Amino acid sequence: MSVRDLAIRYGFILLMLGLVAFFGLAASGFLTLPSAIFILQSVAITGILALGVTCTLVVGGFDLSIGAVATSALMLSAYVMVVWEMSALAAVVLCLLMGAAVGMINGFLIVKMKVPDLLATLGMMFVLLGVQRIPTEGNSIATGMALPDGTNATGVFSPAFLALGRLRLWNVLPLSVVFLLVIAVLVWGFLELTRHGRLMYAIGSNAQAAALAGTNVERYKVAAYVISGVLASVGGILLAARLGRGDVASGNNLLLDSVAAALIGYAVLGASKPNAFGTAIGALFVGILLQGLTMLNAPYYTQDFVKGAVLVVALVFTFALTGQQIRRA
Amino acid sequence: MEGPAIRIRDLRKAFGPNQVLRGIDLDLPSGAVTVLMGANGAGKSTLVKVLCGVHSADAGTVTLDGRPFAPASPAQALRAGVVTVHQNINDGVVPDLDVASNLLLDQIADGSVGVASGRALRQRARGVAEAVGLRLDLGRPVAGLPLADRQLVAIARAMAHKPRLLILDEPTSSLSAAEADRLFALIDRLRAQGVALLYISHRMSDIRRIADRIVSMRDGVVSGLFEEKPLDTAGAVRAMLGRDLSDAAISIPAAGRVILSMAGIVLRQDALPFDLTACANEVVAITGLVGSGKSALAAALFGQSAPLAGTMTLDGSPYAPASPIEAVARGVFLSPRDRRANALVADFDIARNLSLPFLRRHSWGSFIRWRSEAAMANRMVGEMGVICRSPRDGILTLSGGNQQKVAVGRWMSEASRLLVLDEPFQGVDIQARRDIGAKVRATAKDRATVVLVAELDEAMEIADRILVMAEHSLAGEHRNQNLDLSAVMRQVTEAQQGAAA
């Protein structure tokens, strides 16, 4: 293997290990279990969203509505429990159904109505950002809040629901991290080991060829958006459980962070394509970076700049280096 | 003829360990069409890319009108007077702009023409168009033009540079015969103007029509130069392959029972209805011009669009597929034309490209059985004679002929009732073409095989029976033995009243 091949394949992993080593030396307490757990917890929600958007990237699409789906799930779960006073289970089920429905509508707009994916999901994003605020007239949802009819909401977030975001297994491992790991393994297995995942990659690379090989391209595309919507709603549920209230201002960064993680994933192991393992590493990378910078007392407002710089470097890894690799006589 | 416009001496180019050009010596005289022949992988495209500034040579010299010529970029080559018209026509035009803007694109790009001045722009564009005898509405968007006109626009634009050397890379591969004739007429004009032309093609009919001299390439060197009239095309093919081409004479076996039967099929409004049958152990070639309806027939057979009228039966039971999925389920497979656009998944390796239609067969539930897939890939690579290091090589590392073997081989890994091959020899050198043809014939026993080709030569190489398509209907039927070529050609070119089949 040439130096370039090695750089393409392991460059990003090395960069990450180097970063860990640097923070470990520079910030005491970085290389500890609580710090590691904190990093994982901080990336759990964006990681789950990023795995969803990875599925849409695989079929050659893009889902800009994931952030809005997550915050809609946040508001919906709060509304179900606090205003309708229903159970945690009902809240979770309704949120998942909402995510699946949004994915179906996205898929329908893109596949049947032929709306370009970016525009369809952008439109859906605005619709959801609006819809989630209408029932409460733009207010956050918490027990005791005033309802439009003049009464006060009396429901509460059930302990079972809050446990989703706050419980730690063996007092160490947060449940949300377990969700992230399980979902990452499932998405990875789906994309890499099943014929459905293989066909989704074929569609992303050449949809016409996939269709002429007897693949139901439309169905797979819709499925990708449904997966994306459902995973985004899972992220929203975990966010609601962590916050314990339906906060209208939360989740602003979810979309950009998770898209960044998925795109950074292109560079991991020289994949040059969307992939679940890379996305998980990408999310982890962003988490490590932000935790390290925080421990070094870097101001919060530098975070977006650093994330952006990392994303650009990762994209250079992906496109500039690998782009010159495939060259024929 | 004047002296050579381009003189190439000992040109060498390697990609890593792979020596692609091993010392090319070649003169390209002004006012003559030099046809360049070579198998896929012989180094033709690399030579062209060196000449047009995409690659730089490792060693050797090129002189243009006596001056050293070593362009560092395509723009430099263009300014020096070397103009290339690529195989992919749409690389040469901007579809959303009108004809006038396309003709003046280079001047607009370098700022010598202001875009805003509509009338002045038309005026200059008209000059460019008339210089090559192009008669088109200059205000029309290029997207609305047929392929042939787009190509003429690209060439006209190229001619505005007053080229010394014009390189045409398989320019007729997407053109109908009438359209190709217009291109040839233009080439004749350019030749008369003293331009040196380098013409790359696999098509014998093109070569016979326009070649002044033929250069054969093999393994990165010039292996033959033919200038004496009449041109020795057989010798050129021999020089390109390095040996005699084995005879592709067909012995026609007895046809089995009828597998596909089509009755009263109407493919287009106002087209005459026709019938068609295809039997087991039979290879039927359907030939006709581009636009004669072959694609519509393929679409009907593969469930992409139903015929307007008529019925189809497969093995005696009604067959009306609503989608390719249904067609494949019934055992009707189609290898589409234009492999890059319609068949190959560029991101996949050879094995994954081969297994694409039949992944279910290589799966346990939803999970892919890697061993089963690898075994099939190894088998098909061997059977089709795909030249590669391993089935895990990326598909784009293969030469065109080997890519095509994968695209066709995909559909031969499983038994079919009806195999339709749409232009299986597009952009494939003559040896790979023979390989694919022999393989198709050798496996034809238990299925019906329908091959759609625009070139009659190709039909004669592969078929037991040749049907002629014109005006979206069948115009003639011939057994592939002692073929009356003039009768076939008449049916190909003349729309006939009353379908003969």
Tab-separated table of N, CA and C in Angstrom, chain A residues 2-89:
chain	number	residue	atom	x	y	z
A	2	SER	N	0.536	2.186	-0.816
A	2	SER	CA	1.318	3.416	-0.875
A	2	SER	C	0.967	4.304	0.313
A	3	VAL	N	1.771	5.348	0.478
A	3	VAL	CA	1.522	6.282	1.579
A	3	VAL	C	0.144	6.906	1.431
A	4	ARG	N	-0.205	7.216	0.179
A	4	ARG	CA	-1.507	7.841	-0.034
A	4	ARG	C	-2.637	6.895	0.376
A	5	ASP	N	-2.520	5.626	-0.018
A	5	ASP	CA	-3.558	4.671	0.359
A	5	ASP	C	-3.691	4.593	1.874
A	6	LEU	N	-2.521	4.540	2.556
A	6	LEU	CA	-2.541	4.464	4.011
A	6	LEU	C	-3.178	5.716	4.597
A	7	ALA	N	-2.828	6.868	4.018
A	7	ALA	CA	-3.381	8.122	4.529
A	7	ALA	C	-4.890	8.143	4.360
A	8	ILE	N	-5.351	7.674	3.200
A	8	ILE	CA	-6.790	7.669	2.941
A	8	ILE	C	-7.495	6.732	3.919
A	9	ARG	N	-6.876	5.574	4.152
A	9	ARG	CA	-7.552	4.552	4.917
A	9	ARG	C	-7.521	4.841	6.417
A	10	TYR	N	-6.341	5.186	6.914
A	10	TYR	CA	-6.216	5.289	8.369
A	10	TYR	C	-5.985	6.707	8.848
A	11	GLY	N	-5.882	7.671	7.905
A	11	GLY	CA	-5.564	9.044	8.278
A	11	GLY	C	-6.518	9.593	9.322
A	12	PHE	N	-7.798	9.374	9.104
A	12	PHE	CA	-8.749	10.005	9.990
A	12	PHE	C	-8.735	9.375	11.378
A	13	ILE	N	-8.592	8.040	11.413
A	13	ILE	CA	-8.519	7.340	12.705
A	13	ILE	C	-7.286	7.835	13.469
A	14	LEU	N	-6.167	7.973	12.743
A	14	LEU	CA	-4.941	8.461	13.379
A	14	LEU	C	-5.144	9.861	13.939
A	15	LEU	N	-5.795	10.693	13.137
A	15	LEU	CA	-6.082	12.048	13.573
A	15	LEU	C	-6.858	12.020	14.889
A	16	MET	N	-7.824	11.125	14.970
A	16	MET	CA	-8.652	11.044	16.162
A	16	MET	C	-7.833	10.571	17.359
A	17	LEU	N	-6.997	9.543	17.151
A	17	LEU	CA	-6.168	9.039	18.245
A	17	LEU	C	-5.198	10.131	18.700
A	18	GLY	N	-4.656	10.862	17.741
A	18	GLY	CA	-3.749	11.946	18.077
A	18	GLY	C	-4.451	12.998	18.928
A	19	LEU	N	-5.686	13.286	18.551
A	19	LEU	CA	-6.479	14.260	19.286
A	19	LEU	C	-6.712	13.802	20.723
A	20	VAL	N	-7.048	12.513	20.864
A	20	VAL	CA	-7.276	11.955	22.208
A	20	VAL	C	-5.986	12.074	23.027
A	21	ALA	N	-4.858	11.705	22.392
A	21	ALA	CA	-3.583	11.776	23.112
A	21	ALA	C	-3.292	13.213	23.548
A	22	PHE	N	-3.540	14.157	22.633
A	22	PHE	CA	-3.277	15.565	22.940
A	22	PHE	C	-4.119	16.044	24.121
A	23	PHE	N	-5.426	15.766	24.043
A	23	PHE	CA	-6.291	16.202	25.147
A	23	PHE	C	-5.920	15.494	26.444
A	24	GLY	N	-5.522	14.210	26.317
A	24	GLY	CA	-5.138	13.451	27.507
A	24	GLY	C	-3.954	14.103	28.203
A	25	LEU	N	-3.023	14.612	27.429
A	25	LEU	CA	-1.850	15.255	28.023
A	25	LEU	C	-2.188	16.664	28.509
A	26	ALA	N	-2.996	17.368	27.724
A	26	ALA	CA	-3.221	18.778	28.003
A	26	ALA	C	-4.253	18.992	29.111
A	27	ALA	N	-5.256	18.152	29.167
A	27	ALA	CA	-6.329	18.359	30.127
A	27	ALA	C	-6.362	17.189	31.098
A	28	SER	N	-6.042	17.441	32.334
A	28	SER	CA	-6.094	16.336	33.294
A	28	SER	C	-7.553	15.941	33.472
A	29	GLY	N	-7.807	14.655	33.560
A	29	GLY	CA	-9.175	14.184	33.719
A	29	GLY	C	-9.848	13.858	32.406
A	30	PHE	N	-9.171	14.129	31.279
A	30	PHE	CA	-9.802	13.800	29.989
A	30	PHE	C	-9.838	12.296	29.778
A	31	LEU	N	-8.757	11.623	30.143
A	31	LEU	CA	-8.702	10.172	29.910
A	31	LEU	C	-9.261	9.420	31.107
A	32	THR	N	-10.496	9.761	31.493
A	32	THR	CA	-11.113	9.040	32.600
A	32	THR	C	-12.458	8.505	32.133
A	33	LEU	N	-12.977	7.525	32.879
A	33	LEU	CA	-14.238	6.917	32.503
A	33	LEU	C	-15.382	7.936	32.498
A	34	PRO	N	-15.516	8.763	33.542
A	34	PRO	CA	-16.625	9.725	33.513
A	34	PRO	C	-16.556	10.636	32.295
A	35	SER	N	-15.347	11.024	31.919
A	35	SER	CA	-15.202	11.887	30.756
A	35	SER	C	-15.627	11.157	29.491
A	36	ALA	N	-15.216	9.892	29.373
A	36	ALA	CA	-15.595	9.094	28.200
A	36	ALA	C	-17.106	8.940	28.125
A	37	ILE	N	-17.713	8.636	29.293
A	37	ILE	CA	-19.164	8.471	29.339
A	37	ILE	C	-19.856	9.777	28.947
A	38	PHE	N	-19.294	10.875	29.419
A	38	PHE	CA	-19.907	12.167	29.111
A	38	PHE	C	-19.874	12.437	27.604
A	39	ILE	N	-18.730	12.095	27.007
A	39	ILE	CA	-18.617	12.288	25.550
A	39	ILE	C	-19.683	11.474	24.831
A	40	LEU	N	-19.785	10.205	25.208
A	40	LEU	CA	-20.765	9.329	24.554
A	40	LEU	C	-22.176	9.878	24.733
A	41	GLN	N	-22.459	10.328	25.952
A	41	GLN	CA	-23.806	10.834	26.198
A	41	GLN	C	-24.062	12.092	25.370
A	42	SER	N	-23.046	12.922	25.238
A	42	SER	CA	-23.250	14.169	24.502
A	42	SER	C	-23.483	13.916	23.013
A	43	VAL	N	-22.973	12.790	22.489
A	43	VAL	CA	-23.167	12.551	21.057
A	43	VAL	C	-24.284	11.559	20.782
A	44	ALA	N	-24.930	11.020	21.835
A	44	ALA	CA	-25.916	9.954	21.617
A	44	ALA	C	-27.021	10.417	20.681
A	45	ILE	N	-27.586	11.587	20.952
A	45	ILE	CA	-28.754	12.018	20.177
A	45	ILE	C	-28.356	12.407	18.754
A	46	THR	N	-27.291	13.229	18.633
A	46	THR	CA	-26.883	13.578	17.259
A	46	THR	C	-26.439	12.334	16.507
A	47	GLY	N	-25.806	11.387	17.217
A	47	GLY	CA	-25.365	10.155	16.545
A	47	GLY	C	-26.547	9.393	15.974
A	48	ILE	N	-27.615	9.284	16.758
A	48	ILE	CA	-28.790	8.539	16.281
A	48	ILE	C	-29.397	9.242	15.059
A	49	LEU	N	-29.507	10.559	15.130
A	49	LEU	CA	-30.015	11.296	13.965
A	49	LEU	C	-29.097	11.115	12.759
A	50	ALA	N	-27.787	11.134	13.031
A	50	ALA	CA	-26.824	11.022	11.931
A	50	ALA	C	-26.935	9.654	11.253
A	51	LEU	N	-27.208	8.613	12.038
A	51	LEU	CA	-27.368	7.286	11.432
A	51	LEU	C	-28.589	7.266	10.519
A	52	GLY	N	-29.632	8.007	10.926
A	52	GLY	CA	-30.809	8.090	10.062
A	52	GLY	C	-30.500	8.806	8.766
A	53	VAL	N	-29.819	9.935	8.864
A	53	VAL	CA	-29.538	10.702	7.644
A	53	VAL	C	-28.561	9.922	6.761
A	54	THR	N	-27.739	9.080	7.391
A	54	THR	CA	-26.838	8.230	6.607
A	54	THR	C	-27.638	7.347	5.646
A	55	CYS	N	-28.751	6.803	6.131
A	55	CYS	CA	-29.571	5.931	5.274
A	55	CYS	C	-30.092	6.692	4.056
A	56	THR	N	-30.463	7.973	4.258
A	56	THR	CA	-30.946	8.725	3.090
A	56	THR	C	-29.789	9.084	2.167
A	57	LEU	N	-28.610	9.330	2.743
A	57	LEU	CA	-27.444	9.610	1.889
A	57	LEU	C	-27.096	8.380	1.056
A	58	VAL	N	-27.283	7.200	1.635
A	58	VAL	CA	-26.941	5.969	0.924
A	58	VAL	C	-27.763	5.825	-0.353
A	59	VAL	N	-29.037	6.190	-0.308
A	59	VAL	CA	-29.850	6.067	-1.522
A	59	VAL	C	-29.719	7.302	-2.404
A	60	GLY	N	-28.737	8.144	-2.116
A	60	GLY	CA	-28.522	9.312	-2.961
A	60	GLY	C	-29.461	10.456	-2.631
A	61	GLY	N	-30.069	10.425	-1.461
A	61	GLY	CA	-30.975	11.496	-1.064
A	61	GLY	C	-30.370	12.330	0.046
A	62	PHE	N	-31.214	13.077	0.723
A	62	PHE	CA	-30.757	13.908	1.823
A	62	PHE	C	-31.987	14.265	2.624
A	63	ASP	N	-31.852	14.273	3.945
A	63	ASP	CA	-33.016	14.587	4.781
A	63	ASP	C	-32.692	15.775	5.671
A	64	LEU	N	-33.218	16.931	5.289
A	64	LEU	CA	-32.990	18.136	6.082
A	64	LEU	C	-34.002	18.275	7.212
A	65	SER	N	-35.001	17.376	7.252
A	65	SER	CA	-36.072	17.559	8.229
A	65	SER	C	-35.788	16.868	9.558
A	66	ILE	N	-34.640	16.166	9.668
A	66	ILE	CA	-34.427	15.354	10.873
A	66	ILE	C	-34.412	16.192	12.147
A	67	GLY	N	-33.795	17.375	12.110
A	67	GLY	CA	-33.751	18.202	13.308
A	67	GLY	C	-35.155	18.596	13.730
A	68	ALA	N	-35.972	18.968	12.750
A	68	ALA	CA	-37.340	19.387	13.039
A	68	ALA	C	-38.183	18.200	13.509
A	69	VAL	N	-37.919	16.998	12.960
A	69	VAL	CA	-38.648	15.812	13.424
A	69	VAL	C	-38.308	15.560	14.892
A	70	ALA	N	-37.022	15.702	15.225
A	70	ALA	CA	-36.613	15.454	16.607
A	70	ALA	C	-37.278	16.455	17.557
A	71	THR	N	-37.267	17.740	17.204
A	71	THR	CA	-37.887	18.707	18.122
A	71	THR	C	-39.409	18.535	18.144
A	72	SER	N	-39.980	18.086	17.011
A	72	SER	CA	-41.418	17.801	17.027
A	72	SER	C	-41.721	16.652	17.975
A	73	ALA	N	-40.854	15.633	17.964
A	73	ALA	CA	-41.060	14.507	18.880
A	73	ALA	C	-40.922	14.979	20.317
A	74	LEU	N	-39.970	15.885	20.534
A	74	LEU	CA	-39.795	16.469	21.874
A	74	LEU	C	-41.087	17.130	22.338
A	75	MET	N	-41.651	17.982	21.474
A	75	MET	CA	-42.861	18.705	21.854
A	75	MET	C	-44.062	17.755	21.948
A	76	LEU	N	-44.129	16.808	21.035
A	76	LEU	CA	-45.272	15.893	21.025
A	76	LEU	C	-45.290	15.054	22.298
A	77	SER	N	-44.133	14.516	22.685
A	77	SER	CA	-44.113	13.666	23.876
A	77	SER	C	-44.505	14.487	25.103
A	78	ALA	N	-44.024	15.725	25.162
A	78	ALA	CA	-44.389	16.572	26.295
A	78	ALA	C	-45.896	16.842	26.292
A	79	TYR	N	-46.430	17.133	25.111
A	79	TYR	CA	-47.854	17.441	25.006
A	79	TYR	C	-48.706	16.253	25.418
A	80	VAL	N	-48.296	15.070	24.954
A	80	VAL	CA	-49.063	13.858	25.249
A	80	VAL	C	-49.116	13.619	26.756
A	81	MET	N	-47.983	13.791	27.417
A	81	MET	CA	-47.951	13.472	28.847
A	81	MET	C	-48.482	14.609	29.715
A	82	VAL	N	-48.124	15.844	29.379
A	82	VAL	CA	-48.459	16.959	30.254
A	82	VAL	C	-49.883	17.457	30.014
A	83	VAL	N	-50.281	17.557	28.752
A	83	VAL	CA	-51.604	18.110	28.470
A	83	VAL	C	-52.650	17.003	28.392
A	84	TRP	N	-52.344	15.936	27.644
A	84	TRP	CA	-53.330	14.849	27.529
A	84	TRP	C	-53.231	13.879	28.693
A	85	GLU	N	-52.216	13.973	29.472
A	85	GLU	CA	-52.011	13.146	30.660
A	85	GLU	C	-52.032	11.672	30.329
A	86	MET	N	-51.389	11.305	29.249
A	86	MET	CA	-51.304	9.893	28.868
A	86	MET	C	-49.987	9.306	29.346
A	87	SER	N	-49.811	7.990	29.080
A	87	SER	CA	-48.679	7.276	29.661
A	87	SER	C	-47.400	7.509	28.849
A	88	ALA	N	-46.276	7.092	29.408
A	88	ALA	CA	-44.993	7.172	28.728
A	88	ALA	C	-45.026	6.336	27.452
A	89	LEU	N	-45.633	5.152	27.556
A	89	LEU	CA	-45.683	4.273	26.388
A	89	LEU	C	-46.408	4.951	25.236
